[in-house]
PDB file of C-alpha atoms in Angstrom:
ATOM      1  CA  UNK A   1      12.719 -11.305  40.839  1.00 53.00           C
ATOM      2  CA  UNK A   2      12.967 -10.628  37.125  1.00 56.00           C
ATOM      3  CA  UNK A   3      13.149  -7.123  35.686  1.00 54.00           C
ATOM      4  CA  UNK A   4      10.339  -6.186  33.335  1.00 53.00           C
ATOM      5  CA  UNK A   5      11.772  -4.972  30.017  1.00 67.00           C
ATOM      6  CA  UNK A   6      10.932  -1.354  29.248  1.00 78.00           C
ATOM      7  CA  UNK A   7       8.686  -0.798  26.262  1.00 90.00           C
ATOM      8  CA  UNK A   8      10.238   1.348  23.559  1.00 92.00           C
ATOM      9  CA  UNK A   9       8.171   4.115  21.980  1.00 94.00           C
ATOM     10  CA  UNK A  10       8.451   6.261  18.868  1.00 94.00           C
ATOM     11  CA  UNK A  11       9.862   9.150  20.914  1.00 94.00           C
ATOM     12  CA  UNK A  12      12.667   6.834  22.052  1.00 93.00           C
ATOM     13  CA  UNK A  13      13.373   5.908  18.441  1.00 92.00           C
ATOM     14  CA  UNK A  14      13.590   9.566  17.433  1.00 91.00           C
ATOM     15  CA  UNK A  15      16.023  10.252  20.283  1.00 92.00           C
ATOM     16  CA  UNK A  16      18.417   7.478  19.216  1.00 90.00           C
ATOM     17  CA  UNK A  17      21.609   8.512  17.419  1.00 91.00           C
ATOM     18  CA  UNK A  18      21.692   7.644  13.722  1.00 90.00           C
ATOM     19  CA  UNK A  19      23.810   4.506  13.510  1.00 92.00           C
ATOM     20  CA  UNK A  20      22.956   3.672   9.888  1.00 89.00           C
ATOM     21  CA  UNK A  21      20.535   0.879  10.821  1.00 90.00           C
ATOM     22  CA  UNK A  22      16.802   0.705  10.195  1.00 91.00           C
ATOM     23  CA  UNK A  23      14.546   0.061  13.165  1.00 93.00           C
ATOM     24  CA  UNK A  24      10.888  -0.773  13.717  1.00 94.00           C
ATOM     25  CA  UNK A  25       8.896  -1.024  16.929  1.00 94.00           C
ATOM     26  CA  UNK A  26       6.587  -4.021  17.340  1.00 95.00           C
ATOM     27  CA  UNK A  27       4.441  -3.854  20.463  1.00 94.00           C
ATOM     28  CA  UNK A  28       7.061  -1.773  22.258  1.00 95.00           C
ATOM     29  CA  UNK A  29       9.967  -4.033  21.230  1.00 93.00           C
ATOM     30  CA  UNK A  30      12.771  -2.412  19.233  1.00 93.00           C
ATOM     31  CA  UNK A  31      13.525  -4.501  16.135  1.00 93.00           C
ATOM     32  CA  UNK A  32      16.607  -4.065  13.925  1.00 91.00           C
ATOM     33  CA  UNK A  33      15.714  -4.431  10.245  1.00 90.00           C
ATOM     34  CA  UNK A  34      18.698  -5.936   8.376  1.00 89.00           C
ATOM     35  CA  UNK A  35      19.733  -4.580   4.987  1.00 89.00           C
ATOM     36  CA  UNK A  36      17.921  -6.523   2.251  1.00 90.00           C
ATOM     37  CA  UNK A  37      19.456  -8.606  -0.531  1.00 91.00           C
ATOM     38  CA  UNK A  38      19.607  -7.346  -4.114  1.00 92.00           C
ATOM     39  CA  UNK A  39      16.703  -9.552  -5.301  1.00 93.00           C
ATOM     40  CA  UNK A  40      14.548  -8.064  -2.515  1.00 93.00           C
ATOM     41  CA  UNK A  41      15.340  -4.509  -3.598  1.00 94.00           C
ATOM     42  CA  UNK A  42      14.701  -5.232  -7.282  1.00 94.00           C
ATOM     43  CA  UNK A  43      11.252  -6.667  -6.488  1.00 96.00           C
ATOM     44  CA  UNK A  44      10.384  -3.809  -4.096  1.00 96.00           C
ATOM     45  CA  UNK A  45      11.427  -1.131  -6.612  1.00 96.00           C
ATOM     46  CA  UNK A  46       9.506  -2.816  -9.437  1.00 96.00           C
ATOM     47  CA  UNK A  47       6.361  -2.896  -7.278  1.00 97.00           C
ATOM     48  CA  UNK A  48       6.842   0.757  -6.332  1.00 97.00           C
ATOM     49  CA  UNK A  49       7.162   1.569 -10.057  1.00 96.00           C
ATOM     50  CA  UNK A  50       3.957  -0.373 -10.855  1.00 96.00           C
ATOM     51  CA  UNK A  51       2.048   1.452  -8.122  1.00 97.00           C
ATOM     52  CA  UNK A  52       3.454   4.798  -9.272  1.00 96.00           C
ATOM     53  CA  UNK A  53       2.200   4.057 -12.805  1.00 95.00           C
ATOM     54  CA  UNK A  54      -1.202   3.144 -11.357  1.00 95.00           C
ATOM     55  CA  UNK A  55      -1.239   6.392  -9.370  1.00 94.00           C
ATOM     56  CA  UNK A  56      -0.719   8.446 -12.528  1.00 93.00           C
ATOM     57  CA  UNK A  57      -4.036   7.227 -13.929  1.00 91.00           C
ATOM     58  CA  UNK A  58      -6.042   6.701 -10.741  1.00 91.00           C
ATOM     59  CA  UNK A  59      -4.555   9.050  -8.175  1.00 92.00           C
ATOM     60  CA  UNK A  60      -3.182   8.066  -4.829  1.00 95.00           C
ATOM     61  CA  UNK A  61       0.356   7.845  -3.538  1.00 95.00           C
ATOM     62  CA  UNK A  62       2.961   5.061  -3.571  1.00 96.00           C
ATOM     63  CA  UNK A  63       5.915   5.246  -1.164  1.00 95.00           C
ATOM     64  CA  UNK A  64       8.880   2.887  -0.749  1.00 94.00           C
ATOM     65  CA  UNK A  65      10.946   2.279   2.401  1.00 89.00           C
ATOM     66  CA  UNK A  66      12.527   3.723   4.398  1.00 88.00           C
ATOM     67  CA  UNK A  67       9.401   5.540   5.545  1.00 89.00           C
ATOM     68  CA  UNK A  68       7.910   5.337   9.059  1.00 94.00           C
ATOM     69  CA  UNK A  69       4.266   4.411   9.501  1.00 96.00           C
ATOM     70  CA  UNK A  70       3.423   5.256  13.117  1.00 96.00           C
ATOM     71  CA  UNK A  71       0.293   3.297  13.994  1.00 96.00           C
ATOM     72  CA  UNK A  72       0.757   4.292  17.636  1.00 95.00           C
ATOM     73  CA  UNK A  73       3.633   5.033  20.021  1.00 95.00           C
ATOM     74  CA  UNK A  74       4.559   1.332  20.307  1.00 96.00           C
ATOM     75  CA  UNK A  75       3.860   0.101  16.758  1.00 96.00           C
ATOM     76  CA  UNK A  76       6.077   1.722  14.124  1.00 96.00           C
ATOM     77  CA  UNK A  77       6.966  -0.001  10.858  1.00 97.00           C
ATOM     78  CA  UNK A  78       8.765   0.649   7.584  1.00 95.00           C
ATOM     79  CA  UNK A  79       6.998  -1.562   5.037  1.00 97.00           C
ATOM     80  CA  UNK A  80       8.799  -2.125   1.743  1.00 96.00           C
ATOM     81  CA  UNK A  81       6.057  -0.364  -0.251  1.00 98.00           C
ATOM     82  CA  UNK A  82       2.774   1.269   0.748  1.00 97.00           C
ATOM     83  CA  UNK A  83      -0.066   2.776  -1.248  1.00 97.00           C
ATOM     84  CA  UNK A  84      -2.705   5.312  -0.222  1.00 97.00           C
ATOM     85  CA  UNK A  85      -5.767   5.662  -2.461  1.00 96.00           C
ATOM     86  CA  UNK A  86      -6.589   9.112  -3.864  1.00 94.00           C
ATOM     87  CA  UNK A  87      -9.504   9.654  -1.469  1.00 95.00           C
ATOM     88  CA  UNK A  88      -7.175   9.178   1.529  1.00 95.00           C
ATOM     89  CA  UNK A  89      -4.123  11.180   0.447  1.00 93.00           C
ATOM     90  CA  UNK A  90      -5.513  14.187   2.346  1.00 93.00           C
ATOM     91  CA  UNK A  91      -4.658  12.295   5.563  1.00 92.00           C
ATOM     92  CA  UNK A  92      -0.951  12.658   4.759  1.00 92.00           C
ATOM     93  CA  UNK A  93       1.293  15.624   5.484  1.00 89.00           C
ATOM     94  CA  UNK A  94       4.584  15.529   3.565  1.00 88.00           C
ATOM     95  CA  UNK A  95       6.245  17.442   6.416  1.00 86.00           C
ATOM     96  CA  UNK A  96       5.057  15.228   9.277  1.00 88.00           C
ATOM     97  CA  UNK A  97       5.130  11.633  10.443  1.00 87.00           C
ATOM     98  CA  UNK A  98       2.557   9.382   8.775  1.00 92.00           C
ATOM     99  CA  UNK A  99       0.003   8.131  11.275  1.00 94.00           C
ATOM    100  CA  UNK A 100      -2.629   6.977   8.765  1.00 95.00           C
ATOM    101  CA  UNK A 101      -2.852   3.283   7.928  1.00 96.00           C
ATOM    102  CA  UNK A 102      -2.058   2.643   4.251  1.00 98.00           C
ATOM    103  CA  UNK A 103      -4.647   1.060   1.973  1.00 98.00           C
ATOM    104  CA  UNK A 104      -2.082  -1.438   0.706  1.00 98.00           C
ATOM    105  CA  UNK A 105       1.101  -2.718   2.330  1.00 98.00           C
ATOM    106  CA  UNK A 106       3.635  -4.777   0.385  1.00 98.00           C
ATOM    107  CA  UNK A 107       6.346  -6.751   2.156  1.00 98.00           C
ATOM    108  CA  UNK A 108       9.036  -8.495   0.127  1.00 97.00           C
ATOM    109  CA  UNK A 109      10.300 -11.492   2.067  1.00 96.00           C
ATOM    110  CA  UNK A 110      13.920 -11.797   3.146  1.00 93.00           C
ATOM    111  CA  UNK A 111      15.320 -14.861   4.904  1.00 90.00           C
ATOM    112  CA  UNK A 112      15.779 -12.825   8.092  1.00 89.00           C
ATOM    113  CA  UNK A 113      12.293 -11.257   8.116  1.00 90.00           C
ATOM    114  CA  UNK A 114       9.946 -13.815   6.511  1.00 94.00           C
ATOM    115  CA  UNK A 115       8.556 -15.170   9.793  1.00 94.00           C
ATOM    116  CA  UNK A 116       7.930 -11.644  11.102  1.00 94.00           C
ATOM    117  CA  UNK A 117       6.291 -10.502   7.826  1.00 95.00           C
ATOM    118  CA  UNK A 118       3.967 -13.535   7.849  1.00 96.00           C
ATOM    119  CA  UNK A 119       3.299 -13.393  11.579  1.00 96.00           C
ATOM    120  CA  UNK A 120       3.718 -10.409  13.839  1.00 95.00           C
ATOM    121  CA  UNK A 121       3.563  -7.727  11.122  1.00 97.00           C
ATOM    122  CA  UNK A 122       0.619  -9.355   9.360  1.00 98.00           C
ATOM    123  CA  UNK A 123      -1.316  -9.331  12.648  1.00 97.00           C
ATOM    124  CA  UNK A 124      -0.300  -5.711  13.250  1.00 97.00           C
ATOM    125  CA  UNK A 125      -1.517  -4.611   9.795  1.00 98.00           C
ATOM    126  CA  UNK A 126      -4.824  -6.400  10.440  1.00 98.00           C
ATOM    127  CA  UNK A 127      -5.168  -4.754  13.865  1.00 97.00           C
ATOM    128  CA  UNK A 128      -4.746  -1.318  12.275  1.00 97.00           C
ATOM    129  CA  UNK A 129      -7.189  -2.191   9.463  1.00 97.00           C
ATOM    130  CA  UNK A 130      -4.900  -2.141   6.418  1.00 98.00           C
ATOM    131  CA  UNK A 131      -7.378  -3.467   3.796  1.00 98.00           C
ATOM    132  CA  UNK A 132      -4.919  -5.273   1.510  1.00 98.00           C
ATOM    133  CA  UNK A 133      -1.548  -6.904   2.209  1.00 98.00           C
ATOM    134  CA  UNK A 134       0.764  -8.417  -0.391  1.00 98.00           C
ATOM    135  CA  UNK A 135       3.523 -10.840   0.486  1.00 98.00           C
ATOM    136  CA  UNK A 136       6.142 -11.107  -2.236  1.00 98.00           C
ATOM    137  CA  UNK A 137       8.504 -14.075  -2.172  1.00 97.00           C
ATOM    138  CA  UNK A 138      11.484 -13.456  -4.483  1.00 95.00           C
ATOM    139  CA  UNK A 139      12.890 -16.967  -3.895  1.00 94.00           C
ATOM    140  CA  UNK A 140       9.674 -18.752  -4.912  1.00 95.00           C
ATOM    141  CA  UNK A 141       8.904 -15.930  -7.398  1.00 96.00           C
ATOM    142  CA  UNK A 142       5.399 -15.680  -6.012  1.00 97.00           C
ATOM    143  CA  UNK A 143       2.987 -12.915  -4.957  1.00 98.00           C
ATOM    144  CA  UNK A 144       0.216 -13.486  -2.419  1.00 98.00           C
ATOM    145  CA  UNK A 145      -2.686 -11.043  -2.127  1.00 98.00           C
ATOM    146  CA  UNK A 146      -4.406 -11.001   1.267  1.00 98.00           C
ATOM    147  CA  UNK A 147      -7.589  -9.055   2.019  1.00 98.00           C
ATOM    148  CA  UNK A 148      -8.882  -8.077   5.423  1.00 97.00           C
ATOM    149  CA  UNK A 149     -12.128  -9.853   6.331  1.00 96.00           C
ATOM    150  CA  UNK A 150     -13.536  -9.643   9.865  1.00 94.00           C
ATOM    151  CA  UNK A 151     -10.209  -8.348  11.266  1.00 93.00           C
ATOM    152  CA  UNK A 152      -8.218 -11.253   9.752  1.00 96.00           C
ATOM    153  CA  UNK A 153      -6.375 -11.562   6.457  1.00 97.00           C
ATOM    154  CA  UNK A 154      -7.592 -14.115   3.955  1.00 97.00           C
ATOM    155  CA  UNK A 155      -5.452 -15.084   0.984  1.00 97.00           C
ATOM    156  CA  UNK A 156      -7.483 -14.313  -2.135  1.00 97.00           C
ATOM    157  CA  UNK A 157      -4.838 -14.849  -4.794  1.00 95.00           C
ATOM    158  CA  UNK A 158      -1.413 -16.386  -5.328  1.00 97.00           C
ATOM    159  CA  UNK A 159       0.412 -15.869  -8.629  1.00 97.00           C
ATOM    160  CA  UNK A 160       3.737 -16.749 -10.230  1.00 96.00           C
ATOM    161  CA  UNK A 161       5.336 -15.548 -13.488  1.00 96.00           C
ATOM    162  CA  UNK A 162       2.954 -16.188 -16.375  1.00 96.00           C
ATOM    163  CA  UNK A 163      -0.030 -15.616 -14.079  1.00 96.00           C
ATOM    164  CA  UNK A 164      -1.725 -12.405 -13.022  1.00 97.00           C
ATOM    165  CA  UNK A 165      -1.732 -10.442  -9.789  1.00 97.00           C
ATOM    166  CA  UNK A 166      -4.949  -8.477  -9.373  1.00 95.00           C
ATOM    167  CA  UNK A 167      -5.626  -6.081  -6.551  1.00 96.00           C
ATOM    168  CA  UNK A 168      -9.038  -6.387  -4.933  1.00 95.00           C
ATOM    169  CA  UNK A 169      -8.812  -2.850  -3.571  1.00 95.00           C
ATOM    170  CA  UNK A 170      -7.336  -1.026  -6.575  1.00 94.00           C
ATOM    171  CA  UNK A 171      -9.456  -1.424  -9.709  1.00 86.00           C
ATOM    172  CA  UNK A 172      -7.578  -1.932 -12.957  1.00 91.00           C
ATOM    173  CA  UNK A 173      -4.334  -2.883 -11.215  1.00 94.00           C
ATOM    174  CA  UNK A 174      -3.147  -6.182 -12.655  1.00 95.00           C
ATOM    175  CA  UNK A 175       0.287  -7.421 -13.694  1.00 96.00           C
ATOM    176  CA  UNK A 176       2.275 -10.541 -14.489  1.00 96.00           C
ATOM    177  CA  UNK A 177       4.632 -11.277 -11.568  1.00 97.00           C
ATOM    178  CA  UNK A 178       7.420 -11.819 -14.123  1.00 95.00           C
ATOM    179  CA  UNK A 179       7.645  -8.024 -14.234  1.00 94.00           C
ATOM    180  CA  UNK A 180       8.799  -7.730 -10.622  1.00 94.00           C
ATOM    181  CA  UNK A 181      11.124 -10.731 -10.690  1.00 93.00           C
ATOM    182  CA  UNK A 182      13.416  -9.296 -13.352  1.00 83.00           C
ATOM    183  CA  UNK A 183      16.567 -10.890 -11.958  1.00 75.00           C
ATOM    184  CA  UNK A 184      18.165 -14.151 -13.117  1.00 66.00           C
TER     185      UNK A 184
END
């Protein structure tokens, strides 16, 4: 007879001692999130800066990791960058856990997380109806924009430096990917 592994929940995560690691919960499975490389952090911070600039003219809220999004007790993630449009900011409480799905999630790929970001997490974001999902690849210097259509993401745009990333969800948000890949 084989023991059934116990599903981990958000309450379990909160009860864990702080060991300096970042954790997510995917379908009740505790996942250690390794520290990212420098090129990952540069791209994530540049995207957060772009979305913060956008917010100043259009409203909304941009937040960078670490920041828990609690979809439910067994699905908890810390995306690299999230954005909530102005009309949905009222769903957030700065003094409480965020249980609202963001309007935009951005994941910057790392060698250790790329398969999860393109697979399990992408399916999770679709299940919780995140309208737009960007996958940023700092090695290929490429940004993919995916939009939710009939509960599945469809790639609507792929851009490299010299091109243009345009959000479908956020009007007037466009940029050359060269801006976020400002490392040699």
